[in-house]
Coordinates of C-alpha atoms in Angstrom, one line a residue:
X1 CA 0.0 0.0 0.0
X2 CA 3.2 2.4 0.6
X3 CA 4.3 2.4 -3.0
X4 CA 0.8 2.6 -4.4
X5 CA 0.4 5.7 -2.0
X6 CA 3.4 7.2 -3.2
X7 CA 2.5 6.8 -7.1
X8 CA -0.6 8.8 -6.2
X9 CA 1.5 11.3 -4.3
X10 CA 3.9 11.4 -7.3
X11 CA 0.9 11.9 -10.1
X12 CA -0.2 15.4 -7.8
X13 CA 3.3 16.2 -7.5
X14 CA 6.2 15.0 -9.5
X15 CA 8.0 11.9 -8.9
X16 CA 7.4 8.3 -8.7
X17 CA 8.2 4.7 -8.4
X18 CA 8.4 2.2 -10.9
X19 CA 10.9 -0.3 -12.6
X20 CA 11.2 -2.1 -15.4
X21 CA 13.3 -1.4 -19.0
X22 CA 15.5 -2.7 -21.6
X23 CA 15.7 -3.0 -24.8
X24 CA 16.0 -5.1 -27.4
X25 CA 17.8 -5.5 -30.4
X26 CA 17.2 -5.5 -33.6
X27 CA 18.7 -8.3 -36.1
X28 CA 18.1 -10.3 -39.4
X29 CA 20.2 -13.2 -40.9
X30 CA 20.5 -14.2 -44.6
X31 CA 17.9 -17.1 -45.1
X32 CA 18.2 -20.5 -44.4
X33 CA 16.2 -23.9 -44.5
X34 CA 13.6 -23.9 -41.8
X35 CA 14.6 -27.7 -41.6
X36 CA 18.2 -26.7 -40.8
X37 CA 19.4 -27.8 -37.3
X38 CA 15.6 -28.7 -36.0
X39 CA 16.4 -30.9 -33.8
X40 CA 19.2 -29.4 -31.9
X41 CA 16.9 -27.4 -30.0
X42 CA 14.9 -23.9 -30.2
X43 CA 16.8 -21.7 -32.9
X44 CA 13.8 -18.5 -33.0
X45 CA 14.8 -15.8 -30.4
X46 CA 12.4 -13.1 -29.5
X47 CA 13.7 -10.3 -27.3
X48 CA 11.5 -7.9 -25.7
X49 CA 12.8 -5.0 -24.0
X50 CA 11.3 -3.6 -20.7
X51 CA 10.4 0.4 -19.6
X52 CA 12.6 3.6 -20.5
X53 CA 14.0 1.7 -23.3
X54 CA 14.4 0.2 -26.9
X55 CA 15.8 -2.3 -29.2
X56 CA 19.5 -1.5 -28.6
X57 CA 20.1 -2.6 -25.4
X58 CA 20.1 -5.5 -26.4
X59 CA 22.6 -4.6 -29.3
X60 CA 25.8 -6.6 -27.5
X61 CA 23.8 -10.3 -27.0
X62 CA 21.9 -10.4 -30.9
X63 CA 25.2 -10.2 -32.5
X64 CA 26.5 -13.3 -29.9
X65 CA 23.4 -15.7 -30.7
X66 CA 23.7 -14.7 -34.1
X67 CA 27.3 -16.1 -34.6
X68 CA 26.0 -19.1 -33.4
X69 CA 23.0 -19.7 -35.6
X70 CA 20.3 -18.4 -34.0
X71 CA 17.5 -16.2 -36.0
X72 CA 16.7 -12.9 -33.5
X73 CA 14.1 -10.4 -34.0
X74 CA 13.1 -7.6 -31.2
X75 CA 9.8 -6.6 -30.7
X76 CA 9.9 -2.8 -30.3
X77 CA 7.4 -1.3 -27.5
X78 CA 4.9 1.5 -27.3
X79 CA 5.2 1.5 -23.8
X80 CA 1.8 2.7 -23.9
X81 CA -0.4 0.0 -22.5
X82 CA 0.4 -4.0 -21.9
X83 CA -2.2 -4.3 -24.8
X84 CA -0.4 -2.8 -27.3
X85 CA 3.0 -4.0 -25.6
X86 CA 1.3 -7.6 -26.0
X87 CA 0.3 -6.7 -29.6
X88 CA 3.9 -5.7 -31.2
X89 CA 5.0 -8.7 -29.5
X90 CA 3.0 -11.2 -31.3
X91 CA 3.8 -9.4 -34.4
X92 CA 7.3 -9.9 -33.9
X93 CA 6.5 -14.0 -33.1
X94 CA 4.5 -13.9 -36.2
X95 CA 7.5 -12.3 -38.2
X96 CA 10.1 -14.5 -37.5
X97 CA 7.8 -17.6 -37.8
X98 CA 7.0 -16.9 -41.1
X99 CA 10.7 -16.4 -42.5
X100 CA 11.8 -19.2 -40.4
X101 CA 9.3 -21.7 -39.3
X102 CA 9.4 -23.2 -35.5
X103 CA 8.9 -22.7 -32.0
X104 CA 10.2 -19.8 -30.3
X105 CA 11.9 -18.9 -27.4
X106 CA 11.1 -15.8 -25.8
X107 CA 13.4 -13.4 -24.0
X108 CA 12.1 -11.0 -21.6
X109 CA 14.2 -8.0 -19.2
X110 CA 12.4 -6.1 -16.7
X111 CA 9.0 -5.1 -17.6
X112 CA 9.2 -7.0 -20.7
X113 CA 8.6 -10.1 -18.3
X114 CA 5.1 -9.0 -17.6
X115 CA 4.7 -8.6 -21.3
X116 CA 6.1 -12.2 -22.2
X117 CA 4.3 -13.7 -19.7
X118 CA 0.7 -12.3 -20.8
X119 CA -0.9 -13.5 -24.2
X120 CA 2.6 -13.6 -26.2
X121 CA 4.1 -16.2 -23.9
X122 CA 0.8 -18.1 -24.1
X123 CA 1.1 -18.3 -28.0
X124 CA 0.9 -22.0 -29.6
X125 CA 4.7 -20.9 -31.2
X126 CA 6.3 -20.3 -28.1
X127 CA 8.5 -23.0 -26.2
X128 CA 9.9 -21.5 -23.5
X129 CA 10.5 -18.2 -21.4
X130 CA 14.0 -16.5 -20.0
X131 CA 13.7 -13.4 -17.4
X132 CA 16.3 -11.4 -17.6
X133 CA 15.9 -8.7 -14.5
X134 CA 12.7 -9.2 -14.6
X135 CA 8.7 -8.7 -13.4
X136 CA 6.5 -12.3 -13.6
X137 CA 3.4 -11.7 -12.1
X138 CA 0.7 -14.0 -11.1
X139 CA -3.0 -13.4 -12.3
X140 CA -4.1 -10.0 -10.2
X141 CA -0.5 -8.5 -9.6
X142 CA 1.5 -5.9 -11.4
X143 CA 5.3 -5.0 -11.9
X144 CA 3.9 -1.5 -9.5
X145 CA 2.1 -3.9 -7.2
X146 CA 5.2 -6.2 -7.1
X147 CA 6.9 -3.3 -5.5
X148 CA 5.0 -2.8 -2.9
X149 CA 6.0 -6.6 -1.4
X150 CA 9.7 -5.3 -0.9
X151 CA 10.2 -3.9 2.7
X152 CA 11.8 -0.9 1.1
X153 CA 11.5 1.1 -1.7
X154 CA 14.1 0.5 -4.6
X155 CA 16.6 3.6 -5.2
X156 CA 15.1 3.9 -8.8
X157 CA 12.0 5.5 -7.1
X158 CA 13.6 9.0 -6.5
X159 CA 14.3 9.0 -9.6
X160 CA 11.3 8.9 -11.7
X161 CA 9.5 11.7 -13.0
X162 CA 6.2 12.0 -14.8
X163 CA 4.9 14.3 -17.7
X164 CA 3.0 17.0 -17.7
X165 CA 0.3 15.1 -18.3
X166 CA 0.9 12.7 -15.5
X167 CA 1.2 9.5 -17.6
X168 CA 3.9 8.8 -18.5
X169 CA 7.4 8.3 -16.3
X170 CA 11.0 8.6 -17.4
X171 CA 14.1 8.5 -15.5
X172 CA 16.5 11.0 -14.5
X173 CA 20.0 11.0 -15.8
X174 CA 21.3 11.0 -12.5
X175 CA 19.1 7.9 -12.0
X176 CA 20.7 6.0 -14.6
X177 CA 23.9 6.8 -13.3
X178 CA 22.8 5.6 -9.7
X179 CA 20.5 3.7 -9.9
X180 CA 20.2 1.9 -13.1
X181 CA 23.4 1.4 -15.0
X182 CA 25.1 2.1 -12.4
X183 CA 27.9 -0.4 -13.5
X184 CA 28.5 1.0 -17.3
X185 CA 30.8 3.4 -18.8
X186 CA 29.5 7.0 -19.0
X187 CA 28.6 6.9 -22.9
X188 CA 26.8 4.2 -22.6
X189 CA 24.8 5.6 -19.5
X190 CA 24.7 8.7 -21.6
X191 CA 22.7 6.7 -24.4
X192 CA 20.8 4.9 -22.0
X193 CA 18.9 8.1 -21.0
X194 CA 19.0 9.6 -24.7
X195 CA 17.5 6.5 -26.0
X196 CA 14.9 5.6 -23.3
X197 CA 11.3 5.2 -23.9
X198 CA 8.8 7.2 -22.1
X199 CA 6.3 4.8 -20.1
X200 CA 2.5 5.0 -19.6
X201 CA 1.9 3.8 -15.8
X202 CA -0.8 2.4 -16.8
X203 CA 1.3 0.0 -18.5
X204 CA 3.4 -0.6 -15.2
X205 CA 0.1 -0.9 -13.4
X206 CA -1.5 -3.6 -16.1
X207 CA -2.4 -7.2 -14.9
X208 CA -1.7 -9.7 -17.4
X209 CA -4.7 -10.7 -19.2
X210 CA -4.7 -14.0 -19.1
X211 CA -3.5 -17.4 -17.1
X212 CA 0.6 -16.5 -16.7
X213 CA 2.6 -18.5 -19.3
X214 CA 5.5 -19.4 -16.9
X215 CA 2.7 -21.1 -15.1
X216 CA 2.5 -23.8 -17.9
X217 CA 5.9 -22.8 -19.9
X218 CA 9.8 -24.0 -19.4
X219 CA 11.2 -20.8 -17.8
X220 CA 14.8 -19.8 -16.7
X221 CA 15.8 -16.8 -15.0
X222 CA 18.7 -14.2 -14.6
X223 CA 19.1 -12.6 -11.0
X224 CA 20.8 -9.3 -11.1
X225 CA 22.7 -9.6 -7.8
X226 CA 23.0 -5.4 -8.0
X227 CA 19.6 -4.5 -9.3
X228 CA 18.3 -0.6 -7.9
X229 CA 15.1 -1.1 -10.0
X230 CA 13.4 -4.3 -9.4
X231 CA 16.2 -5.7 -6.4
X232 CA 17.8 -9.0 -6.3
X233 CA 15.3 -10.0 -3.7
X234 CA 12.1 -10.1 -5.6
X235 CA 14.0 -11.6 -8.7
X236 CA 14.8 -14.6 -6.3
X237 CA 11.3 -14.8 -4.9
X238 CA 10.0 -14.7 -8.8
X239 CA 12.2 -17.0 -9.8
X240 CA 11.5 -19.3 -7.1
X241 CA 7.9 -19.7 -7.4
X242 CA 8.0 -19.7 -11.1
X243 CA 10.4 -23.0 -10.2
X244 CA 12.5 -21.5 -13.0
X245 CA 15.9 -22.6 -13.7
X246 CA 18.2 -19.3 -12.3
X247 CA 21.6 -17.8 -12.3
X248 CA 22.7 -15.0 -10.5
X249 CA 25.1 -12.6 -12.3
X250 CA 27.4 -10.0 -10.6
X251 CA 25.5 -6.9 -12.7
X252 CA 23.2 -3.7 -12.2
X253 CA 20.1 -4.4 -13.7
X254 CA 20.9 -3.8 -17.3
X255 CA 22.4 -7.2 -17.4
X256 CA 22.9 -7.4 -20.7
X257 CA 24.9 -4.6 -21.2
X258 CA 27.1 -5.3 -18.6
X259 CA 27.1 -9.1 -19.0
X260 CA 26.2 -9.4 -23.2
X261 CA 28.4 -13.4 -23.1
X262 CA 26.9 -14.4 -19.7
X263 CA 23.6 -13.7 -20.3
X264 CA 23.8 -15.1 -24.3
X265 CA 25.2 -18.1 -23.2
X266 CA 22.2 -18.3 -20.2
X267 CA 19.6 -18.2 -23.5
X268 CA 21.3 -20.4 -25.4
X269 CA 21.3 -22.8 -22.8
X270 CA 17.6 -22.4 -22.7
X271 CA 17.0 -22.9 -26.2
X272 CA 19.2 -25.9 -26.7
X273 CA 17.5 -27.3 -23.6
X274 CA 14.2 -27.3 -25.3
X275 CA 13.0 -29.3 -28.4
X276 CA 13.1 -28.2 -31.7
X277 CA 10.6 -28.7 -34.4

């Protein structure tokens, strides 16, 4: 109830709390036979980046599973509703179904965990589900009202501030240097809050939509053991109740940018751990 206070506080005043972001990449391969390598395991890669971001921050782990075969498309958010979140997601399944036919794994960092978890995950195409820093909420819960379960508020929360029109949130520069990439060079904190994509709340409120995917998907999970956005604590708790298969990497929560080969080799691990077509 604190943090759902404070969110009301913030939209009369100025700041708020919230977590969730990433990005995605964005990649394409020259074609290939959709029979080749089927039955070495899942070779279809969806990324889907979370709040205040977009398809490049994912730009250091495409490049790794595409060396190794893999076909990799990132769905690009609105960040204006889990709806249309949802919606460019399954677009992006539906794209790199048709050019290479077979299941799919998908890849999800921060919110983009609600996102993969709602009516994307649940898609016929879809094999499995990796968290990467990431929300997975249960039928009547939210990435906000995830929040409110820590005992504390994260350090991200200072650091949000919200439109004129009080909905949408972005993040300060001097939170993404404190409190969100914390553990990357200047430039690329610097891009980070350049590049970030404005978020509706009501987005970071949404409740997925249908019966959670991870509930009836193979799922794996990356912990961020330095994580100021979503904390290290809930990821555990996520991952545990999710019975997820879970590493814990060294990192602030953009993972992948600070861990690009850990957190590749993680997904790959998933997808050659699943059956192909």
């Amino acid at each position: 109830m604190r943090i759902r206070r404070t969110i009301q506080a913030i939209m009369s005043a100025g700041l708020l709390l919230m977590a969730g972001f990433h990005g995605v990449g964005y990649a394409q391969q020259s074609p290939e036979s959709s029979q080749e390598n089927s039955n070495r395991g899942v070779k279809n890669i969806v990324l889907v980046h979370g709040a205040w971001a977009d398809g490049s921050s994912c730009s250091k782990v495409i490049p790794l599973l595409e060396a190794q075969g893999y076909h990799v498309d990132a769905a690009q958010l609105p960040l204006t509703s889990l709806k249309e979140d949802d919606d460019a997601t399954q677009r992006a399944i539906a794209r790199i179904t048709m050019a290479y036919p077979g299941p799919v794994l998908l890849v999800g960092h921060s919110y983009g965990g609600v996102v993969i978890g709602d009516k994307p995950g649940n898609d016929p195409n879809v094999a499995g589900l990796v968290y990467v820093a990431a929300f997975a909420p249960e039928s009547g819960e939210s990435a906000l009202s995830l929040l409110e379960t820590l005992s504390a508020a994260p350090p991200i929360q200072q650091y949000l501030l919200l439109d004129t029109a009080k909905r949408f949130l972005t993040i300060s520069p001097q939170g993404v240097a404190d409190a969100f990439a914390q553990d990357l060079s200047k430039l690329e904190q610097v891009t980070l809050t350049a590049t970030q994509g404005p978020t509706a709340v009501a987005a970071l409120s949404a409740m997925p939509t249908v019966t959670p995917a991870w509930r009836t998907k193979p799922t794996w999970f990356i912990v961020s053991a330095q994580d100021k956005v979503i904390t290290a604590d809930l990821e555990e708790r996520l991952a545990e109740r999710m019975n997820a298969t879970t590493i814990t990497l060294p990192t602030c929560h953009v993972a992948m940018l600070q861990e690009p080969s850990r957190v590749a080799e993680f997904i790959v691990r998933a997808a050659t751990s699943l059956r192909g077509q």
